[in-house]
Structure formats: structure tokens, C-alpha cells
């Protein structure tokens, strides 16, 4: 089936990106993997390439393109090469929508030019130890000072992607207690400078997958946050978080589909090159059937991911549709990548092969951005169940 989601501009970006990955990432990726993070100066290269500014308005140094299709190309090309761009994904996919939606003109002038160049990398801090997906249960607080000039931030966060290299972090904190009617009331969002006194980075977490993505614990002890860095209105943070979850879940869905597609590519190449019993592994009927079944699942996931992308760009992707796309694509990727690893035999368990790293990277897709169980709950509720 002919794919219609991308045009010539997207394909030109794909060619540029593929050449960049081959020149700047593939030769050093093993070093990043061993170090557990991409180097900070790599993000300046992404800024120079224009990756961070695609959907940033031109007045702030971006290209001003209101689309997620270039991000989709990035997912496909990084997966195709078996690499990750460190923790930079959260910079664009998660942090930028909040800046564009909530920041005042004055804040945008301060934030966005350095965002585009990579001079200031952004992360978002929602999850806390012991709360998981229950964001309404967060304990981090931000209390307005008596003179009204700043908030005093106290608390801790965990699983913060990009947390080691971040220069600014959107921190979710309680500015008021929850009410009996609404546990979600009282959460606000703040753009916090990581150089602030009392702000500290705890452990860089040792993850199963996404090894080049710096993920950290954060702690705040009497951190002063100027009132000028409140994003949006006080106590409406939970609403803002819910508003942007559809785009986040689309990103996870599309990334999972791209990983599944890459897995088939890796497995096809391996079984054609690998010889057993005097014949290529690709010669055996079981190999052909397994890869054919995987390809059929990838085709279906591509259609779902593309449909969600078109709906997202049109501003029509509903929370239930995003949940459905995430659930389907991540479950497909889980099955496909597992079967493609099996076709590699023992070599599939070796980290020197991209399929092994892909297997580990993929596992978190069914957890973060809302677990598969949460996605089923959202879908069922939309069905009236």
C-alpha cells in the first residue's frame, strides 16, 4: 500500500537526518551506550541541524511548522539505525508543547531562542517515588513567599528523562491542597532553573533499556522559583498535563511502531547472512512464516500510527484514540521484536547486535506515558463501560 503521510519536504529531511546519524552518531554510539548517556555537546549539533526548532515560531528562531511529521521521521530514522538521541526526545515532544501552550510572550522570548539552539535543554518532572501513574498523589510543594515575589519549592521526583543534562525543568508541584471533590486540584507547573540553590540531581538511574538517555532523580530543598516562571495559572496543572497527554502517547505509539519496523529489517538482514546446516536461515519455512507474520503486524501498526499522526496534526486526536494507538502499537512492537530476536538465536542476546538493544529499549513503552492497563481503562471508559 502506498503511504501518503509524508511529502517531499519530509523525505528531504529524512535524507539529511540519515546522513547525520551515519556521520555523527553511529561511529560513537557504543561509547554513549557504555557511558549511559549522550554527551552534552551533541545537543548543540541537533540544534544546528534544526531538530529542536521545527515547530517553534519563526520569531523565536524556529521554522514555525505546525506539524509532528518531522518528529515521526526522526523516530523512524533513529530506530532504523538502532540508535537513540540521548534524552533529547523529551525536550521537543514533552516540554515544548507546554511552553507553546502556557508561556506568556515574555516567557517565550526568554525560553525559546535558547531552546532552539540546544543552549538550554528542557525536561519535565512529574513522577514521584511511590506515586507512579497517580499524579494527583504528588507531594512536592511550591508555596508563595510572603512578599509574593517567588515560590519556595520542596520535594523530589524520579524517572526524569533528560534530568542529568537539563538546564530547565518543568516541575509539577502542589500550590494548594486537594479538595474532597477533586484530588487533582492544586497542582501547578513551574519552569525551574537547574542552577538554582537547593536544586540537586540525585542518582543517574541504571535502566534496563534506553541506555543513552540520561534519567535521574531530582530533589528540591527550599528552591526559590520566581513568580515569572509559573507556567499558566495556579492550580490548573493537572488539566494542562491531561491536555498534552494525547501528543505524548502518540509519540510513544509511533516510536514503538518504528522500532518494530526496524526489528524486521534487522532480522531480515541477519537471516539472509547467517548460515546453518549449510543454508541461510532465511531458506527455512519457519523463518519465512515468522517474518511474514511480523511484517503483517508492522503494516497494521503503521496504519494506526499514521492515522493518529494525521489526527494529531489536525488537532482532532482524542485521549481515547491516543490511548488506543499507544496500546496497539506498543503491544505489536513487543511481539514483533521478541520474535525477531528469536530468529537471531544466541546472537540476539548480545548487546553488540542492535536487536538486543532494541528489545531492552522497547520494554518501557508499555509502562511510561501511562501503562497498558491505564490505556485499557481509558478506552473502556470511552466505550461507556
mmCIF file with all atom_site columns, N, CA and C in Angstrom, residues 294-335:
data_model
loop_
_atom_site.group_PDB
_atom_site.id
_atom_site.type_symbol
_atom_site.label_atom_id
_atom_site.label_alt_id
_atom_site.label_comp_id
_atom_site.label_asym_id
_atom_site.label_entity_id
_atom_site.label_seq_id
_atom_site.pdbx_PDB_ins_code
_atom_site.Cartn_x
_atom_site.Cartn_y
_atom_site.Cartn_z
_atom_site.occupancy
_atom_site.B_iso_or_equiv
_atom_site.pdbx_formal_charge
_atom_site.auth_seq_id
_atom_site.auth_comp_id
_atom_site.auth_asym_id
_atom_site.auth_atom_id
_atom_site.pdbx_PDB_model_num
ATOM 1   N N  . UNK A 1 294 ? 5.346  -11.050 11.152 1.00 0.00 ? 294 UNK A N  1
ATOM 2   C CA . UNK A 1 294 ? 5.830  -9.807  11.758 1.00 0.00 ? 294 UNK A CA 1
ATOM 3   C C  . UNK A 1 294 ? 5.567  -8.619  10.831 1.00 0.00 ? 294 UNK A C  1
ATOM 4   N N  . UNK A 1 295 ? 5.825  -8.814  9.537  1.00 0.00 ? 295 UNK A N  1
ATOM 5   C CA . UNK A 1 295 ? 5.608  -7.733  8.576  1.00 0.00 ? 295 UNK A CA 1
ATOM 6   C C  . UNK A 1 295 ? 4.138  -7.329  8.533  1.00 0.00 ? 295 UNK A C  1
ATOM 7   N N  . UNK A 1 296 ? 3.241  -8.304  8.604  1.00 0.00 ? 296 UNK A N  1
ATOM 8   C CA . UNK A 1 296 ? 1.813  -8.002  8.591  1.00 0.00 ? 296 UNK A CA 1
ATOM 9   C C  . UNK A 1 296 ? 1.429  -7.162  9.811  1.00 0.00 ? 296 UNK A C  1
ATOM 10  N N  . UNK A 1 297 ? 2.003  -7.497  10.959 1.00 0.00 ? 297 UNK A N  1
ATOM 11  C CA . UNK A 1 297 ? 1.714  -6.718  12.175 1.00 0.00 ? 297 UNK A CA 1
ATOM 12  C C  . UNK A 1 297 ? 2.284  -5.309  12.071 1.00 0.00 ? 297 UNK A C  1
ATOM 13  N N  . UNK A 1 298 ? 3.470  -5.178  11.493 1.00 0.00 ? 298 UNK A N  1
ATOM 14  C CA . UNK A 1 298 ? 4.078  -3.850  11.322 1.00 0.00 ? 298 UNK A CA 1
ATOM 15  C C  . UNK A 1 298 ? 3.229  -3.004  10.371 1.00 0.00 ? 298 UNK A C  1
ATOM 16  N N  . UNK A 1 299 ? 2.719  -3.625  9.307  1.00 0.00 ? 299 UNK A N  1
ATOM 17  C CA . UNK A 1 299 ? 1.858  -2.893  8.370  1.00 0.00 ? 299 UNK A CA 1
ATOM 18  C C  . UNK A 1 299 ? 0.627  -2.331  9.085  1.00 0.00 ? 299 UNK A C  1
ATOM 19  N N  . UNK A 1 300 ? 0.041  -3.139  9.951  1.00 0.00 ? 300 UNK A N  1
ATOM 20  C CA . UNK A 1 300 ? -1.140 -2.693  10.690 1.00 0.00 ? 300 UNK A CA 1
ATOM 21  C C  . UNK A 1 300 ? -0.779 -1.571  11.665 1.00 0.00 ? 300 UNK A C  1
ATOM 22  N N  . UNK A 1 301 ? 0.357  -1.712  12.353 1.00 0.00 ? 301 UNK A N  1
ATOM 23  C CA . UNK A 1 301 ? 0.787  -0.686  13.300 1.00 0.00 ? 301 UNK A CA 1
ATOM 24  C C  . UNK A 1 301 ? 1.105  0.620   12.584 1.00 0.00 ? 301 UNK A C  1
ATOM 25  N N  . UNK A 1 302 ? 1.699  0.526   11.393 1.00 0.00 ? 302 UNK A N  1
ATOM 26  C CA . UNK A 1 302 ? 1.989  1.723   10.612 1.00 0.00 ? 302 UNK A CA 1
ATOM 27  C C  . UNK A 1 302 ? 0.705  2.471   10.270 1.00 0.00 ? 302 UNK A C  1
ATOM 28  N N  . UNK A 1 303 ? -0.318 1.742   9.892  1.00 0.00 ? 303 UNK A N  1
ATOM 29  C CA . UNK A 1 303 ? -1.591 2.381   9.548  1.00 0.00 ? 303 UNK A CA 1
ATOM 30  C C  . UNK A 1 303 ? -2.192 3.085   10.761 1.00 0.00 ? 303 UNK A C  1
ATOM 31  N N  . UNK A 1 304 ? -2.133 2.443   11.916 1.00 0.00 ? 304 UNK A N  1
ATOM 32  C CA . UNK A 1 304 ? -2.660 3.046   13.145 1.00 0.00 ? 304 UNK A CA 1
ATOM 33  C C  . UNK A 1 304 ? -1.849 4.278   13.537 1.00 0.00 ? 304 UNK A C  1
ATOM 34  N N  . UNK A 1 305 ? -0.520 4.155   13.475 1.00 0.00 ? 305 UNK A N  1
ATOM 35  C CA . UNK A 1 305 ? 0.356  5.267   13.851 1.00 0.00 ? 305 UNK A CA 1
ATOM 36  C C  . UNK A 1 305 ? 0.178  6.451   12.907 1.00 0.00 ? 305 UNK A C  1
ATOM 37  N N  . UNK A 1 306 ? 0.070  6.176   11.612 1.00 0.00 ? 306 UNK A N  1
ATOM 38  C CA . UNK A 1 306 ? -0.122 7.247   10.626 1.00 0.00 ? 306 UNK A CA 1
ATOM 39  C C  . UNK A 1 306 ? -1.476 7.933   10.816 1.00 0.00 ? 306 UNK A C  1
ATOM 40  N N  . UNK A 1 307 ? -2.511 7.151   11.068 1.00 0.00 ? 307 UNK A N  1
ATOM 41  C CA . UNK A 1 307 ? -3.836 7.734   11.272 1.00 0.00 ? 307 UNK A CA 1
ATOM 42  C C  . UNK A 1 307 ? -3.841 8.641   12.503 1.00 0.00 ? 307 UNK A C  1
ATOM 43  N N  . UNK A 1 308 ? -3.173 8.191   13.556 1.00 0.00 ? 308 UNK A N  1
ATOM 44  C CA . UNK A 1 308 ? -3.084 9.016   14.768 1.00 0.00 ? 308 UNK A CA 1
ATOM 45  C C  . UNK A 1 308 ? -2.286 10.281  14.505 1.00 0.00 ? 308 UNK A C  1
ATOM 46  N N  . UNK A 1 309 ? -1.243 10.172  13.691 1.00 0.00 ? 309 UNK A N  1
ATOM 47  C CA . UNK A 1 309 ? -0.427 11.342  13.337 1.00 0.00 ? 309 UNK A CA 1
ATOM 48  C C  . UNK A 1 309 ? -1.254 12.377  12.587 1.00 0.00 ? 309 UNK A C  1
ATOM 49  N N  . UNK A 1 310 ? -2.028 11.942  11.628 1.00 0.00 ? 310 UNK A N  1
ATOM 50  C CA . UNK A 1 310 ? -2.871 12.865  10.871 1.00 0.00 ? 310 UNK A CA 1
ATOM 51  C C  . UNK A 1 310 ? -3.902 13.539  11.785 1.00 0.00 ? 310 UNK A C  1
ATOM 52  N N  . UNK A 1 311 ? -4.482 12.768  12.693 1.00 0.00 ? 311 UNK A N  1
ATOM 53  C CA . UNK A 1 311 ? -5.464 13.324  13.627 1.00 0.00 ? 311 UNK A CA 1
ATOM 54  C C  . UNK A 1 311 ? -4.815 14.318  14.574 1.00 0.00 ? 311 UNK A C  1
ATOM 55  N N  . UNK A 1 312 ? -3.598 14.008  15.025 1.00 0.00 ? 312 UNK A N  1
ATOM 56  C CA . UNK A 1 312 ? -2.877 14.908  15.928 1.00 0.00 ? 312 UNK A CA 1
ATOM 57  C C  . UNK A 1 312 ? -2.578 16.227  15.240 1.00 0.00 ? 312 UNK A C  1
ATOM 58  N N  . UNK A 1 313 ? -2.093 16.175  14.011 1.00 0.00 ? 313 UNK A N  1
ATOM 59  C CA . UNK A 1 313 ? -1.790 17.400  13.266 1.00 0.00 ? 313 UNK A CA 1
ATOM 60  C C  . UNK A 1 313 ? -3.046 18.227  12.992 1.00 0.00 ? 313 UNK A C  1
ATOM 61  N N  . UNK A 1 314 ? -4.170 17.558  12.881 1.00 0.00 ? 314 UNK A N  1
ATOM 62  C CA . UNK A 1 314 ? -5.428 18.259  12.636 1.00 0.00 ? 314 UNK A CA 1
ATOM 63  C C  . UNK A 1 314 ? -6.074 18.750  13.925 1.00 0.00 ? 314 UNK A C  1
ATOM 64  N N  . UNK A 1 315 ? -5.436 18.442  15.071 1.00 0.00 ? 315 UNK A N  1
ATOM 65  C CA . UNK A 1 315 ? -5.998 18.838  16.357 1.00 0.00 ? 315 UNK A CA 1
ATOM 66  C C  . UNK A 1 315 ? -7.218 18.039  16.750 1.00 0.00 ? 315 UNK A C  1
ATOM 67  N N  . UNK A 1 316 ? -7.325 16.803  16.222 1.00 0.00 ? 316 UNK A N  1
ATOM 68  C CA . UNK A 1 316 ? -8.529 16.001  16.428 1.00 0.00 ? 316 UNK A CA 1
ATOM 69  C C  . UNK A 1 316 ? -8.268 14.687  17.163 1.00 0.00 ? 316 UNK A C  1
ATOM 70  N N  . UNK A 1 317 ? -7.040 14.450  17.618 1.00 0.00 ? 317 UNK A N  1
ATOM 71  C CA . UNK A 1 317 ? -6.725 13.191  18.293 1.00 0.00 ? 317 UNK A CA 1
ATOM 72  C C  . UNK A 1 317 ? -7.286 13.213  19.710 1.00 0.00 ? 317 UNK A C  1
ATOM 73  N N  . UNK A 1 318 ? -8.243 12.361  19.990 1.00 0.00 ? 318 UNK A N  1
ATOM 74  C CA . UNK A 1 318 ? -8.874 12.333  21.307 1.00 0.00 ? 318 UNK A CA 1
ATOM 75  C C  . UNK A 1 318 ? -8.017 11.506  22.281 1.00 0.00 ? 318 UNK A C  1
ATOM 76  N N  . UNK A 1 319 ? -8.220 11.705  23.589 1.00 0.00 ? 319 UNK A N  1
ATOM 77  C CA . UNK A 1 319 ? -7.477 10.896  24.567 1.00 0.00 ? 319 UNK A CA 1
ATOM 78  C C  . UNK A 1 319 ? -7.685 9.402   24.366 1.00 0.00 ? 319 UNK A C  1
ATOM 79  N N  . UNK A 1 320 ? -8.903 8.990   24.051 1.00 0.00 ? 320 UNK A N  1
ATOM 80  C CA . UNK A 1 320 ? -9.172 7.566   23.857 1.00 0.00 ? 320 UNK A CA 1
ATOM 81  C C  . UNK A 1 320 ? -8.480 7.028   22.605 1.00 0.00 ? 320 UNK A C  1
ATOM 82  N N  . UNK A 1 321 ? -8.479 7.825   21.531 1.00 0.00 ? 321 UNK A N  1
ATOM 83  C CA . UNK A 1 321 ? -7.798 7.405   20.304 1.00 0.00 ? 321 UNK A CA 1
ATOM 84  C C  . UNK A 1 321 ? -6.293 7.312   20.525 1.00 0.00 ? 321 UNK A C  1
ATOM 85  N N  . UNK A 1 322 ? -5.737 8.253   21.267 1.00 0.00 ? 322 UNK A N  1
ATOM 86  C CA . UNK A 1 322 ? -4.301 8.207   21.567 1.00 0.00 ? 322 UNK A CA 1
ATOM 87  C C  . UNK A 1 322 ? -3.984 6.989   22.420 1.00 0.00 ? 322 UNK A C  1
ATOM 88  N N  . UNK A 1 323 ? -4.843 6.690   23.381 1.00 0.00 ? 323 UNK A N  1
ATOM 89  C CA . UNK A 1 323 ? -4.643 5.515   24.227 1.00 0.00 ? 323 UNK A CA 1
ATOM 90  C C  . UNK A 1 323 ? -4.717 4.236   23.410 1.00 0.00 ? 323 UNK A C  1
ATOM 91  N N  . UNK A 1 324 ? -5.665 4.185   22.471 1.00 0.00 ? 324 UNK A N  1
ATOM 92  C CA . UNK A 1 324 ? -5.812 3.009   21.617 1.00 0.00 ? 324 UNK A CA 1
ATOM 93  C C  . UNK A 1 324 ? -4.582 2.814   20.736 1.00 0.00 ? 324 UNK A C  1
ATOM 94  N N  . UNK A 1 325 ? -4.083 3.915   20.158 1.00 0.00 ? 325 UNK A N  1
ATOM 95  C CA . UNK A 1 325 ? -2.889 3.825   19.319 1.00 0.00 ? 325 UNK A CA 1
ATOM 96  C C  . UNK A 1 325 ? -1.687 3.363   20.125 1.00 0.00 ? 325 UNK A C  1
ATOM 97  N N  . UNK A 1 326 ? -1.536 3.914   21.320 1.00 0.00 ? 326 UNK A N  1
ATOM 98  C CA . UNK A 1 326 ? -0.404 3.527   22.163 1.00 0.00 ? 326 UNK A CA 1
ATOM 99  C C  . UNK A 1 326 ? -0.499 2.055   22.555 1.00 0.00 ? 326 UNK A C  1
ATOM 100 N N  . UNK A 1 327 ? -1.675 1.638   22.988 1.00 0.00 ? 327 UNK A N  1
ATOM 101 C CA . UNK A 1 327 ? -1.860 0.243   23.393 1.00 0.00 ? 327 UNK A CA 1
ATOM 102 C C  . UNK A 1 327 ? -1.550 -0.705  22.239 1.00 0.00 ? 327 UNK A C  1
ATOM 103 N N  . UNK A 1 328 ? -2.122 -0.438  21.071 1.00 0.00 ? 328 UNK A N  1
ATOM 104 C CA . UNK A 1 328 ? -1.950 -1.340  19.938 1.00 0.00 ? 328 UNK A CA 1
ATOM 105 C C  . UNK A 1 328 ? -0.503 -1.378  19.461 1.00 0.00 ? 328 UNK A C  1
ATOM 106 N N  . UNK A 1 329 ? 0.085  -0.213  19.231 1.00 0.00 ? 329 UNK A N  1
ATOM 107 C CA . UNK A 1 329 ? 1.434  -0.167  18.656 1.00 0.00 ? 329 UNK A CA 1
ATOM 108 C C  . UNK A 1 329 ? 2.487  -0.720  19.607 1.00 0.00 ? 329 UNK A C  1
ATOM 109 N N  . UNK A 1 330 ? 2.342  -0.462  20.893 1.00 0.00 ? 330 UNK A N  1
ATOM 110 C CA . UNK A 1 330 ? 3.341  -0.973  21.842 1.00 0.00 ? 330 UNK A CA 1
ATOM 111 C C  . UNK A 1 330 ? 3.217  -2.482  22.017 1.00 0.00 ? 330 UNK A C  1
ATOM 112 N N  . UNK A 1 331 ? 1.993  -2.997  21.959 1.00 0.00 ? 331 UNK A N  1
ATOM 113 C CA . UNK A 1 331 ? 1.827  -4.447  22.060 1.00 0.00 ? 331 UNK A CA 1
ATOM 114 C C  . UNK A 1 331 ? 2.342  -5.141  20.802 1.00 0.00 ? 331 UNK A C  1
ATOM 115 N N  . UNK A 1 332 ? 2.098  -4.553  19.640 1.00 0.00 ? 332 UNK A N  1
ATOM 116 C CA . UNK A 1 332 ? 2.645  -5.097  18.389 1.00 0.00 ? 332 UNK A CA 1
ATOM 117 C C  . UNK A 1 332 ? 4.170  -5.112  18.446 1.00 0.00 ? 332 UNK A C  1
ATOM 118 N N  . UNK A 1 333 ? 4.755  -4.000  18.865 1.00 0.00 ? 333 UNK A N  1
ATOM 119 C CA . UNK A 1 333 ? 6.216  -3.915  18.929 1.00 0.00 ? 333 UNK A CA 1
ATOM 120 C C  . UNK A 1 333 ? 6.786  -4.968  19.876 1.00 0.00 ? 333 UNK A C  1
ATOM 121 N N  . UNK A 1 334 ? 6.116  -5.178  20.985 1.00 0.00 ? 334 UNK A N  1
ATOM 122 C CA . UNK A 1 334 ? 6.557  -6.205  21.943 1.00 0.00 ? 334 UNK A CA 1
ATOM 123 C C  . UNK A 1 334 ? 6.615  -7.582  21.276 1.00 0.00 ? 334 UNK A C  1
ATOM 124 N N  . UNK A 1 335 ? 5.556  -7.936  20.565 1.00 0.00 ? 335 UNK A N  1
ATOM 125 C CA . UNK A 1 335 ? 5.527  -9.254  19.925 1.00 0.00 ? 335 UNK A CA 1
ATOM 126 C C  . UNK A 1 335 ? 6.539  -9.367  18.794 1.00 0.00 ? 335 UNK A C  1
#
